[in-house]
mmCIF file of C-alpha atoms and ligand atoms in Angstrom:
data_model
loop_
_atom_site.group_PDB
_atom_site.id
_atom_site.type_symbol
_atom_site.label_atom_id
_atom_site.label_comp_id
_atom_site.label_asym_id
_atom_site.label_seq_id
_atom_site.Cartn_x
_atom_site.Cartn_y
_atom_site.Cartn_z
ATOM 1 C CA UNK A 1 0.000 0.000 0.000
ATOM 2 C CA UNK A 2 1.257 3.163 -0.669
ATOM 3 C CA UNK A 3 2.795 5.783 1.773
ATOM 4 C CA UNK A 4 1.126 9.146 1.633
ATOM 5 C CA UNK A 5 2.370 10.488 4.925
ATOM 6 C CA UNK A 6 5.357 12.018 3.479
ATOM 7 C CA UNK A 7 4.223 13.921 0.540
ATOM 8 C CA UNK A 8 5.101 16.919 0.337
ATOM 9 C CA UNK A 9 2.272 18.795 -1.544
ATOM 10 C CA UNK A 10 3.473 22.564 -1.614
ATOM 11 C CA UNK A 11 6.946 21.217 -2.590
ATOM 12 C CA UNK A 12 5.065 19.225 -5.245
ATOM 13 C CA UNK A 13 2.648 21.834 -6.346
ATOM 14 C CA UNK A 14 5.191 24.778 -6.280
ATOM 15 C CA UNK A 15 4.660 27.366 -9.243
ATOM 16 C CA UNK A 16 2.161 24.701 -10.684
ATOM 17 C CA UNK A 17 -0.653 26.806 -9.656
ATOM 18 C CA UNK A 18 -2.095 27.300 -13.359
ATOM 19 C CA UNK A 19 -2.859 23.618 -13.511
ATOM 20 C CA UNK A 20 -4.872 23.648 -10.372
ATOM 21 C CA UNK A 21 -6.675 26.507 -12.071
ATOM 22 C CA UNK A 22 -7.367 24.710 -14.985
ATOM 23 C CA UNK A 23 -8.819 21.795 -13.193
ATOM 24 C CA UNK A 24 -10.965 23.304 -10.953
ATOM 25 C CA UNK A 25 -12.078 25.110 -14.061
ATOM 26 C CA UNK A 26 -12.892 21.698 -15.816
ATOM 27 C CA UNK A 27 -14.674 20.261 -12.978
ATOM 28 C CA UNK A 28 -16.650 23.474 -11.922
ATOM 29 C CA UNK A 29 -17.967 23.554 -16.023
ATOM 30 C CA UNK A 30 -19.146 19.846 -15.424
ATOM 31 C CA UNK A 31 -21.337 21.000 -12.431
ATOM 32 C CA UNK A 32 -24.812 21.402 -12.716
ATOM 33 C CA UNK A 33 -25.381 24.559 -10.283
ATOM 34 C CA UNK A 34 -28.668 23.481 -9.332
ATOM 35 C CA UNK A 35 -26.815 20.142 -8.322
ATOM 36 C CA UNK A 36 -23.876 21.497 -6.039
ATOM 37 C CA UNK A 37 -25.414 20.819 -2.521
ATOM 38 C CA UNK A 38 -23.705 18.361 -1.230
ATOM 39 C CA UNK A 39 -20.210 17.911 -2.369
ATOM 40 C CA UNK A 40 -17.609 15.284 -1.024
ATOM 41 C CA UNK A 41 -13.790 15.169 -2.587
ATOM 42 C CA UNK A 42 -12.012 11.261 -2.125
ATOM 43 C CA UNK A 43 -8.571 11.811 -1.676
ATOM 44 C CA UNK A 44 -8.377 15.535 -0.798
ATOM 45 C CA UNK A 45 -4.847 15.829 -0.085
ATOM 46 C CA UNK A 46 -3.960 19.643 1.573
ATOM 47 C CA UNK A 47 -7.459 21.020 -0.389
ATOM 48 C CA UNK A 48 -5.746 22.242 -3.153
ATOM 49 C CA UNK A 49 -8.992 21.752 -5.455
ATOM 50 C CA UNK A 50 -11.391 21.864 -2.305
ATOM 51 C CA UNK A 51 -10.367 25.505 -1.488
ATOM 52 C CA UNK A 52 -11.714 26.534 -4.962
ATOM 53 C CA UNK A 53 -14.092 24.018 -5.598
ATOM 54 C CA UNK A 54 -15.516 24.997 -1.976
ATOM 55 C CA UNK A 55 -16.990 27.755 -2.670
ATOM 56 C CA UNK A 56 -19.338 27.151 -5.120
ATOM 57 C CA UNK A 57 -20.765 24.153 -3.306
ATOM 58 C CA UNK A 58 -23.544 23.716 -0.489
ATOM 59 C CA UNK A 59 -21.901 21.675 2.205
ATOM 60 C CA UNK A 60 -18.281 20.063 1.213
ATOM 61 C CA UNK A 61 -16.867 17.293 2.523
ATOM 62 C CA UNK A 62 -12.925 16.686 2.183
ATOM 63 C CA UNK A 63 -12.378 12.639 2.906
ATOM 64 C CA UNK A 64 -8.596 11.738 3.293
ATOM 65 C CA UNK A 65 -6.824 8.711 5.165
ATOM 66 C CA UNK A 66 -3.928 11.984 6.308
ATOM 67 C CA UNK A 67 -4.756 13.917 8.817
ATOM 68 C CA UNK A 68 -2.317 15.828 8.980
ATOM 69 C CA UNK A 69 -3.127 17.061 5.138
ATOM 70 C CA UNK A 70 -6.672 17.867 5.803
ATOM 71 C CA UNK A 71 -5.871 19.859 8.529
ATOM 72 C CA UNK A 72 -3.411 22.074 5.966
ATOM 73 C CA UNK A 73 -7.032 22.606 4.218
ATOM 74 C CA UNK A 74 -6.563 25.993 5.761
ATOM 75 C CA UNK A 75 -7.508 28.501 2.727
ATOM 76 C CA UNK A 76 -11.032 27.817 2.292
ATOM 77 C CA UNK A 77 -13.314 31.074 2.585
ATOM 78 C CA UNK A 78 -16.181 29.264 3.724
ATOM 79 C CA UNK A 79 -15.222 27.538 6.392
ATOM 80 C CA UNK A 80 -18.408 26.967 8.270
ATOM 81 C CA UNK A 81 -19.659 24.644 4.825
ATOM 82 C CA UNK A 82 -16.384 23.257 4.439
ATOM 83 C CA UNK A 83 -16.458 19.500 6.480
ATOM 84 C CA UNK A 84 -13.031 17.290 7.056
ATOM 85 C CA UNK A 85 -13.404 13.509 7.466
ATOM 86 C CA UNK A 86 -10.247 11.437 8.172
ATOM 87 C CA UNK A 87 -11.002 7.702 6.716
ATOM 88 C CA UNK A 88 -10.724 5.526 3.955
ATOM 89 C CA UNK A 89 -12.463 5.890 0.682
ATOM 90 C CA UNK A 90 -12.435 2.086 0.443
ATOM 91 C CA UNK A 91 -15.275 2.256 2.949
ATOM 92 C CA UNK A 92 -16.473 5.475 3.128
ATOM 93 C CA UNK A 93 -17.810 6.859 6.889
ATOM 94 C CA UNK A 94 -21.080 7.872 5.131
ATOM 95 C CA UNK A 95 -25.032 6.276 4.730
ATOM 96 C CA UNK A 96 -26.172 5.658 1.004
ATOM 97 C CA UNK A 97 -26.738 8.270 -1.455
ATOM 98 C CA UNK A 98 -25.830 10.574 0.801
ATOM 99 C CA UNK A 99 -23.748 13.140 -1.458
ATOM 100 C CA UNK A 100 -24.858 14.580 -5.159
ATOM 101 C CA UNK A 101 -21.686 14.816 -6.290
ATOM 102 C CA UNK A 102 -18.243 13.115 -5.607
ATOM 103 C CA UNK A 103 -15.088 14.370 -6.686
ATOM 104 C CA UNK A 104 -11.587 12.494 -7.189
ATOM 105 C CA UNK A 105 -8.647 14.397 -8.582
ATOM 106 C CA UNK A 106 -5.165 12.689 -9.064
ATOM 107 C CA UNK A 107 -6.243 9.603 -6.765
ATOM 108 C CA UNK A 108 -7.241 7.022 -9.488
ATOM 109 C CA UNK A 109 -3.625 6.094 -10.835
ATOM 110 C CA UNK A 110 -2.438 4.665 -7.364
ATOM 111 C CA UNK A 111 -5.734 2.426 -6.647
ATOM 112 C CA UNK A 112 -4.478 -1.162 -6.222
ATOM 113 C CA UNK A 113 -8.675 -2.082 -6.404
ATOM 114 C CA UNK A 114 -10.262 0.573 -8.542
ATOM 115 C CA UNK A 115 -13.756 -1.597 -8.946
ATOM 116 C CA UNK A 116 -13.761 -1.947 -5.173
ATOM 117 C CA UNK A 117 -13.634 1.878 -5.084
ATOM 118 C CA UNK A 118 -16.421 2.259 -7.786
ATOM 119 C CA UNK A 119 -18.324 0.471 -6.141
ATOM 120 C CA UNK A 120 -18.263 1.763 -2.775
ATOM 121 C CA UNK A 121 -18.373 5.811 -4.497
ATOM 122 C CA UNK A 122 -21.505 4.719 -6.174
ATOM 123 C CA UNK A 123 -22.769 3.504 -2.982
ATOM 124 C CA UNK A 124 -22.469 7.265 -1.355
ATOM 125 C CA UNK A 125 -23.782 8.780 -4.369
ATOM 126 C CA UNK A 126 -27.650 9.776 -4.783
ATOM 127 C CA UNK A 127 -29.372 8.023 -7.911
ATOM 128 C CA UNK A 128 -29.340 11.375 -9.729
ATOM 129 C CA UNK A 129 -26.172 12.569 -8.461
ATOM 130 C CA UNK A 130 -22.392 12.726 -10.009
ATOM 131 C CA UNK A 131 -18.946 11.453 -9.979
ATOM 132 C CA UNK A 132 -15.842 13.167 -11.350
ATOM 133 C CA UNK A 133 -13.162 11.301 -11.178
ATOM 134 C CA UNK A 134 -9.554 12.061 -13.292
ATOM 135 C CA UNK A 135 -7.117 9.596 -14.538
ATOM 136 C CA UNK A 136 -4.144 9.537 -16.839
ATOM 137 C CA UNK A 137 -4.368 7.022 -19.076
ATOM 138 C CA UNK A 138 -1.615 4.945 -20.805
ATOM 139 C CA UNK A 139 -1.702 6.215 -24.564
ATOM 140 C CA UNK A 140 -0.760 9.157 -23.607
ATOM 141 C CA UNK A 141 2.644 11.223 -24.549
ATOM 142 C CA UNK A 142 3.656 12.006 -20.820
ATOM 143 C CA UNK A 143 3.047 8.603 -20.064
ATOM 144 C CA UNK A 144 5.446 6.772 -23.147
ATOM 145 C CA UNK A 145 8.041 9.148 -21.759
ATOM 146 C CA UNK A 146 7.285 7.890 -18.110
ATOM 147 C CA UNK A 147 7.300 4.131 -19.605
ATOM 148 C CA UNK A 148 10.943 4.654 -21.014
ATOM 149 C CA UNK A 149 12.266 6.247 -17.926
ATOM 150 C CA UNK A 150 11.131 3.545 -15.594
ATOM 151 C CA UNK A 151 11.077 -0.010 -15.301
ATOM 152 C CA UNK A 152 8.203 -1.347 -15.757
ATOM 153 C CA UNK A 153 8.810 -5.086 -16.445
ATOM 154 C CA UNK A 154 9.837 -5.168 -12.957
ATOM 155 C CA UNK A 155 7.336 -3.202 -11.397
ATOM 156 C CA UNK A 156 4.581 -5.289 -13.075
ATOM 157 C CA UNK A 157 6.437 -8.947 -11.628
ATOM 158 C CA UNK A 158 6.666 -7.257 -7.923
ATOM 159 C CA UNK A 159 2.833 -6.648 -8.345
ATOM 160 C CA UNK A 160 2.441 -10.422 -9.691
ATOM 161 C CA UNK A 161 0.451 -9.684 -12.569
ATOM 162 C CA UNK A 162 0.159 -8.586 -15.974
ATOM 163 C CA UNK A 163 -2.933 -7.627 -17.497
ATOM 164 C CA UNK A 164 -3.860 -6.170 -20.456
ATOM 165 C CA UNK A 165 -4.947 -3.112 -20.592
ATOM 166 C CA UNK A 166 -2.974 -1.899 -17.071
ATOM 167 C CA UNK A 167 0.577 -1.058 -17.000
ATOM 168 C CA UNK A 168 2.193 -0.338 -13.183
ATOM 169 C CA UNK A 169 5.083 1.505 -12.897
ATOM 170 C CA UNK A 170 6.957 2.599 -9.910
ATOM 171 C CA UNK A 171 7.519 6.535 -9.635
ATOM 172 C CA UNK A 172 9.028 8.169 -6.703
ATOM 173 C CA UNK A 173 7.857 5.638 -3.783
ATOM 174 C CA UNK A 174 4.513 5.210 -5.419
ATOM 175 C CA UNK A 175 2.929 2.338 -7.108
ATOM 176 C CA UNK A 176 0.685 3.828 -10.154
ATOM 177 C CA UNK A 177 -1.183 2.080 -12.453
ATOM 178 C CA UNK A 178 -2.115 3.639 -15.681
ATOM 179 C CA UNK A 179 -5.065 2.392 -17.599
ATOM 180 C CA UNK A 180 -5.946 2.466 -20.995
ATOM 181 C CA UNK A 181 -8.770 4.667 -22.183
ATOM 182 C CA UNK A 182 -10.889 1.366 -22.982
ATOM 183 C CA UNK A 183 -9.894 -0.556 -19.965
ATOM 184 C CA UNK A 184 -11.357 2.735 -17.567
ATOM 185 C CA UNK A 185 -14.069 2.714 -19.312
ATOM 186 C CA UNK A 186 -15.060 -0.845 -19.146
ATOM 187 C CA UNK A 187 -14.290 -0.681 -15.253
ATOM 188 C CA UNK A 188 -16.303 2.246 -15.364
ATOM 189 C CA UNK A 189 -19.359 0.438 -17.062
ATOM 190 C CA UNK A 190 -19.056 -2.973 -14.823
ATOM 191 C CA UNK A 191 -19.395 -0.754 -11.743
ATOM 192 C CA UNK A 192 -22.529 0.525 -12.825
ATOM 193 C CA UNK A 193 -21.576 3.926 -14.053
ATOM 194 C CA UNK A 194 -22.619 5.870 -17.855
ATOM 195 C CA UNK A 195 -19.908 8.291 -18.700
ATOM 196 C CA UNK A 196 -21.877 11.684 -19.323
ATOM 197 C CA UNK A 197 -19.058 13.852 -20.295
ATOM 198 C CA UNK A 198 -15.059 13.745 -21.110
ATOM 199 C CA UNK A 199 -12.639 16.528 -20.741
ATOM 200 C CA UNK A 200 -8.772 16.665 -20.706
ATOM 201 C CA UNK A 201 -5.917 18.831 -19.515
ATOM 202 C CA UNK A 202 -2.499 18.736 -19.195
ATOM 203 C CA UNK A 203 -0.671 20.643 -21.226
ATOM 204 C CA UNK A 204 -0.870 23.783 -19.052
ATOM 205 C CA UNK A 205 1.933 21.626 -16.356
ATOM 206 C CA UNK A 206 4.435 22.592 -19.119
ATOM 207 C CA UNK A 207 6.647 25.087 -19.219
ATOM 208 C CA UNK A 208 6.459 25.943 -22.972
ATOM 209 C CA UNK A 209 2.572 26.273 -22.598
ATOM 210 C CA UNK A 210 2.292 27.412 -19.152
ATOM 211 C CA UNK A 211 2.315 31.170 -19.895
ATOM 212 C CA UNK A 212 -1.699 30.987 -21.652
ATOM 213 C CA UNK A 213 -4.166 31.910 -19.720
ATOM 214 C CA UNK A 214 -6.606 29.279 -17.838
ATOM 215 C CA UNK A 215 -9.480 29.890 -19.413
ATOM 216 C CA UNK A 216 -7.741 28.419 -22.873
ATOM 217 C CA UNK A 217 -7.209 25.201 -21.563
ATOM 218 C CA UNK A 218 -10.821 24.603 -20.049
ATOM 219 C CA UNK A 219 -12.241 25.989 -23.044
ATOM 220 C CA UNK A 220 -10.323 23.231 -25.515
ATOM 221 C CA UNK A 221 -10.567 20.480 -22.841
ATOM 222 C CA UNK A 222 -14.131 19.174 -23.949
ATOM 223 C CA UNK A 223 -13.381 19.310 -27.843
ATOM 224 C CA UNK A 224 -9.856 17.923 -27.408
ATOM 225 C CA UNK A 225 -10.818 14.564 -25.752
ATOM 226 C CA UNK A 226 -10.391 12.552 -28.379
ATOM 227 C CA UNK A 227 -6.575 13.725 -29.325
ATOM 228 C CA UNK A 228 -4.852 10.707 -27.243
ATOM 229 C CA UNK A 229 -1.701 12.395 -26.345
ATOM 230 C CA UNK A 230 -3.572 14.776 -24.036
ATOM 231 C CA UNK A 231 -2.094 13.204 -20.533
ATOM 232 C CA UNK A 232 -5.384 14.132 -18.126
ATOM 233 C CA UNK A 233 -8.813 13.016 -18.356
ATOM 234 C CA UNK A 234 -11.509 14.381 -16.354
ATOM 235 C CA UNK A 235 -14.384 11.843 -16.802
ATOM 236 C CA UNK A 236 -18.394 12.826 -15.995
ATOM 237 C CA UNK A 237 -20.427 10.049 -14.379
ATOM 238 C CA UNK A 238 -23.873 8.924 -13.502
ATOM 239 C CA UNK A 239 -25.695 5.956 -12.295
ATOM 240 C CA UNK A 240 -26.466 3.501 -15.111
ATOM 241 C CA UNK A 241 -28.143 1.048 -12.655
HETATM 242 C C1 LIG B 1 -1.782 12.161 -5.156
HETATM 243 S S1 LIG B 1 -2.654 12.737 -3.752
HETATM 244 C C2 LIG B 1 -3.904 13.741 -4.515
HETATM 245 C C3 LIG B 1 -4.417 14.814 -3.595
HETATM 246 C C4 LIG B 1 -5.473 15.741 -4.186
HETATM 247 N N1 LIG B 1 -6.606 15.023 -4.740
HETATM 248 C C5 LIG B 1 -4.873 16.657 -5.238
HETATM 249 O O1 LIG B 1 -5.177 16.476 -6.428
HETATM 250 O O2 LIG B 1 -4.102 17.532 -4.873
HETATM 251 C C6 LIG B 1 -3.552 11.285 -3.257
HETATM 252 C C7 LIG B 1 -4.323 11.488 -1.953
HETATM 253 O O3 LIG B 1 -5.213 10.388 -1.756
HETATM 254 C C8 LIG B 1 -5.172 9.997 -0.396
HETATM 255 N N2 LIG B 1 -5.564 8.583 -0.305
HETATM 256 C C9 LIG B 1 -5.008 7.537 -0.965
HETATM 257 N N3 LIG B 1 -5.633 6.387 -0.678
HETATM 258 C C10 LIG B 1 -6.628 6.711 0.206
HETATM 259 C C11 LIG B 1 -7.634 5.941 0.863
HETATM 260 N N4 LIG B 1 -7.754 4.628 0.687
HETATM 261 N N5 LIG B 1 -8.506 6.605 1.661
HETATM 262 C C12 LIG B 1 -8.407 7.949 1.851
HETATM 263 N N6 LIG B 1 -7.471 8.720 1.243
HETATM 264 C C13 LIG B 1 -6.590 8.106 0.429
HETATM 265 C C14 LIG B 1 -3.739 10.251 0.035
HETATM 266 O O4 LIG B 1 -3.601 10.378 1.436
HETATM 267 C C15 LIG B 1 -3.422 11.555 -0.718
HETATM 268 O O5 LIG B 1 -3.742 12.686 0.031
#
């Protein structure tokens, strides 16, 4: 299982602050207003897209395993509507359909047991409500550079499988998986999800394209979901079943 405790997000998100821009943007133009009441983020990390995200919302709730990050969650404006729960998203401290929308940014690459997850998020979620949940998939550019700098032969024998469709690859002192576009979506589909929308981002985390403003990349990031090399998906869901 991986080792969050020691991540370091403001040394990790240092002069990076047009990507969180951009995806807040993204996942604040998949929002329904009418459907923003209750909001709870898997995996919130320090609240670097829960501080934005926030304050458009009814109630939110920030779920992460670290305490010690949600407690950094200090920037929000609203903090009477803005709730911390310290648990695990595997089995989420909440009744049924108890949130409209649910939120997961940068989380789904290091689940060992994505269906479990799927399964338990659509448990929390109301029959009309939403999941957003972002991935980077394997076809993309960023991630054939990753695949040559890293060895991923042996990463996939010390996870004791090799399935098609998933490569693993060990970065930093993380395990990450990265799935193929088809693969997510069939995981998607066997938990009982439709996908509603796609967007992807990216490009703004590099230097040669970081200068543009925000509102460029959210604008292109629901006609340029089908160009592959885009590194970022945000994906739209909603109860099939
Ligand atoms: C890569 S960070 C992403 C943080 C945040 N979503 C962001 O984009 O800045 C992954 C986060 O997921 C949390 N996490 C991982 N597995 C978890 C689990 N099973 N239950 C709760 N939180 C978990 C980690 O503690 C960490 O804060």
């Amino acid at each position: 299982m991986n080792d969050y405790s020691r991540l370091d997000f403001e040394k990790l998100w240092r002069g990076r602050d047009k990507v969180t821009e951009v995806e807040c943007g993204i996942i604040l133009s998949m929002l329904e207003e009418n459907r923003r009441n209750r909001v709870l983020e898997l995996g919130a990390g320090n609240g670097r897209i829960g501080s934005i995200i926030s304050d458009y919302c009814g109630e939110y709730f920030a779920l992460d395993r670290i305490n010690d990050f949600l407690k950094k969650c200090g920037q929000v404006k609203r903090l009477a509507a803005f709730n911390r729960i310290c648990g695990d998203m595997m089995s989420i401290p909440a009744i049924d359909a108890s949130f409209d929308v649910v939120i997961m940014v940068r989380v789904f690459n290091f689940l060992s047991d994505p269906g479990t997850l799927l399964r338990e998020l659509k448990r929390v979620m109301t029959d009309d409500g939403v999941a957003i949940i972002s991935y980077f998939h394997s076809g993309s550019l960023a991630s054939v550079i990753d695949y040559i700098d890293h060895d991923c032969e042996k990463a996939s024998r010390q996870a004791g499988q090799k399935i098609k469709g998933i490569r693993q690859i060990l970065r930093s002192n993380f395990d990450e998986y990265f799935y193929s576009k088809r693969y997510f979506r069939r995981l998607v589909r066997d938990a009982g999800f439709k996908i509603i929308e796609e967007r992807v981002c990216g490009l703004e985390d590099y230097s040669i394209l970081n200068t543009l403003p925000s509102k460029i990349f959210v604008g292109i990031s629901g006609i340029a979901h089908p160009f592959g090399f885009i590194p970022h998906s945000f994906v739209k869901l909603g109860k099939d079943r």
